[in-house]
């Protein structure tokens, strides 16, 4: 900083510039006006009399203004105070600002809070709270200690020392304390409304499961104390795992994921292959990639380990396949899994949440839309047939007057039921056809060979059974339809009423469930039927293969083709049947029984998902082995 | 001032440990007075009148006990006196001799802090394993001998947790004579989960024998203190020392003083040279660690390589020492303590481990604790809080006391003199839970 003249004067302790300043100022103010010729204004303002340094020089040196803090001095004083949170009159001293409000309450006394604890009278105790394991005295002691330590049960159980009493665990103490609280709450008159009472009562429920939702529902039926003990047991076990066990678990988990991946890839490849070979959708039931057991076992693990990808396992749990066929099996599969799961889940304490039918994942994400703009549409290949059938039943499928969620659901169910009906019809037709063929064959063979008649008969029986099943089913089908229709009508009638919708829902729901079950039942039957049918097909194949066998070796390509044939649509099946009819003459009866087994096995390799990636390959190998053996 | 929940009532905090006694004002960040709890006295001294002149210095306190003088503080056992016996009121981490306690307390409050005890509430610490009789005796000394207006006795485990800013913690306190693991929940000690052992003593014994026993490479090292050496000459590392022993003091040096002085040298060596293998004992790795040179008071100096890790290892593993009834090492203390806690609590405790105590300052100690815990509890989140500041680590309990006694909400907990007179000893147990 450059020192001004004032500073210099200060340092040299020269007299102040007061008189000099006035004269110079006058002079400068007079000379300010005129500017010599030939000098620019800017230059003159720098070198001339009005140079800023000069004016600064004459200004009175000023110190920086002291900030005005208002009040002035603050006085502190050491004062005695008494704490209202104390029972005695202890006077401690602290420093406080002197002010008008010096006799106010000690500011920290308000933090002296106590938890409200229940007390009970002797009458209440004898009436309600008797417990063979607890004496009145010990209960009193428990309540006093709970009050003393403010419901901190870890500390209560640590300090709990009732002379002569049995050893109590923290769970014993909690169970006793909370059960008493609940009983008292329930029996005493309650001023507030029932909901808050219930809420309060719930808050006294021993282990609300708040932080362990895994347990929330499934084990709800268990006594609370036992549940808590079990939970602790699990935590204990979890803690006691050795590093090896953890490593093994980790390895198994990775292995499982790897297998799943391979399985998925394999399924995809096969699908591709079938598509390229057959040129159309294979129509095979979509294979649930994950094994049920593994799914159950690792479902919980998944949830814990990868909470981000929550939807993952759930999706696989309930595959929503595009194929008409697989819709029903998917349901049945899910049902069986849950049935199996319940036991296992109970055992492993896994609670799984019901996923909505359309699990929200990125691929299946549905943007916001008006429901009326997206009416449910039956599957494309079946649509004309379904519409035809509905026309026949005089149901208008084109307009849905009130596209509420429920109605849409109903409509969807109607379509599904109709599709099932059509499917059943088709199956019935085919079985009829088969029966005819077999009967023809039987009559033909009876004349040829009497010894083999037994085997044929059993097959025929199976076929007849399947036919009866189909017949039953076809009876069930229309019923379901009728129901669906009726419901739809009911909904339509309810439209006019303001509250009608809600009411209608309430009524409809059980019906819907029933129908669902129906549909499932249908599906199962259908499934069984399909199996039966396929077995029939296998048999047919077996015959064909038998023929091949007679000729020589069987190669994989042929097998593949056979598989395709089986996987293909009904029309081709019929073709195959036609072929059989043609080949009838060259049946190798001896190889028939084992071959049908083989066929069945191959079928299994196809429809169930085995963890073994080379499932079908193995089956093929076994086919060969059996054939050679 | 009511900021941050603090309200200073000029309370004093007194933390009497087996090694040092710490005293200071509540609200400070370190104790004002730190002196050795060990004290000296000369038995069967001639009349105390002679001592009064020297007593005016402040370092000497008149001893009402049968014509002896208690020497405390910097001028206490640290000064060689003919026939002076050095003792410690603690044995196995617990106060067993209350006779010198009034002197120690007075020395701390009156002589060191220059306070009038009748004006200040006093907060005293106690170890978790303290007995009921002991805390009542302490209250009695405070109220009857020092006439304090208010008194509180707080658990050092809880205070250590508070010093680390935690209400719930697993406190590992490794002191001079005791190592303890104390689970603290919501500011309360879980007594069933406490575990302690005298493993630090075993470590010192091991270090002592390691240094003083001759090895193939060197002779046994003498741990003579400066007080007994009149002069010495510089020698090269590893060569025998050249010093002159003070023969005039030899006959008047008591065994207890000598042991005390030697152990002080030992502590010095431990603090400077010794370390802990952070990843567990491994001879090869220990060999690769840098060596450290250390010079003893005799002038003997040498390099310590792998063997400087040996004593520290005893904290974690004493199975190689073939002796019965060895104190439990730290990891078994940890397992005992955590095993006694509710399973629910373990995760919480493991993520709030507090390491404190002067002996835990060995290099590599905290890392080793973490490693041991990780080994015992894999897949658990383990978070260790070990103060980097040496003062905080050594005086954790005092610091916690300082925090606690300066809280506005704490002042309702003091046992006042009035209450003491009204309820007697039972109030201590009722108030200080």
CSV table of N, CA and C in Angstrom, one decimal, chain A residues 95 132 269 341 379 417 550:
chain,number,residue,atom,x,y,z
A,95,UNK,N,-22.4,-20.1,34.2
A,95,UNK,CA,-22.3,-18.8,33.7
A,95,UNK,C,-23.5,-18.5,32.8
A,132,UNK,N,-49.0,-69.1,35.2
A,132,UNK,CA,-48.4,-70.1,36.1
A,132,UNK,C,-46.9,-70.0,36.2
A,269,UNK,N,-31.3,-71.1,-27.9
A,269,UNK,CA,-30.7,-71.7,-29.2
A,269,UNK,C,-31.7,-72.7,-29.8
A,341,UNK,N,-43.8,-74.9,-2.2
A,341,UNK,CA,-43.0,-73.8,-1.5
A,341,UNK,C,-43.5,-73.6,-0.1
A,379,UNK,N,-55.4,-64.0,-28.7
A,379,UNK,CA,-54.2,-64.3,-29.5
A,379,UNK,C,-54.5,-64.4,-31.0
A,417,UNK,N,-61.3,-68.4,-21.8
A,417,UNK,CA,-62.2,-69.5,-21.7
A,417,UNK,C,-62.6,-70.0,-23.0
A,550,UNK,N,-35.4,-101.4,-37.7
A,550,UNK,CA,-35.3,-102.5,-38.5
A,550,UNK,C,-34.3,-102.3,-39.6
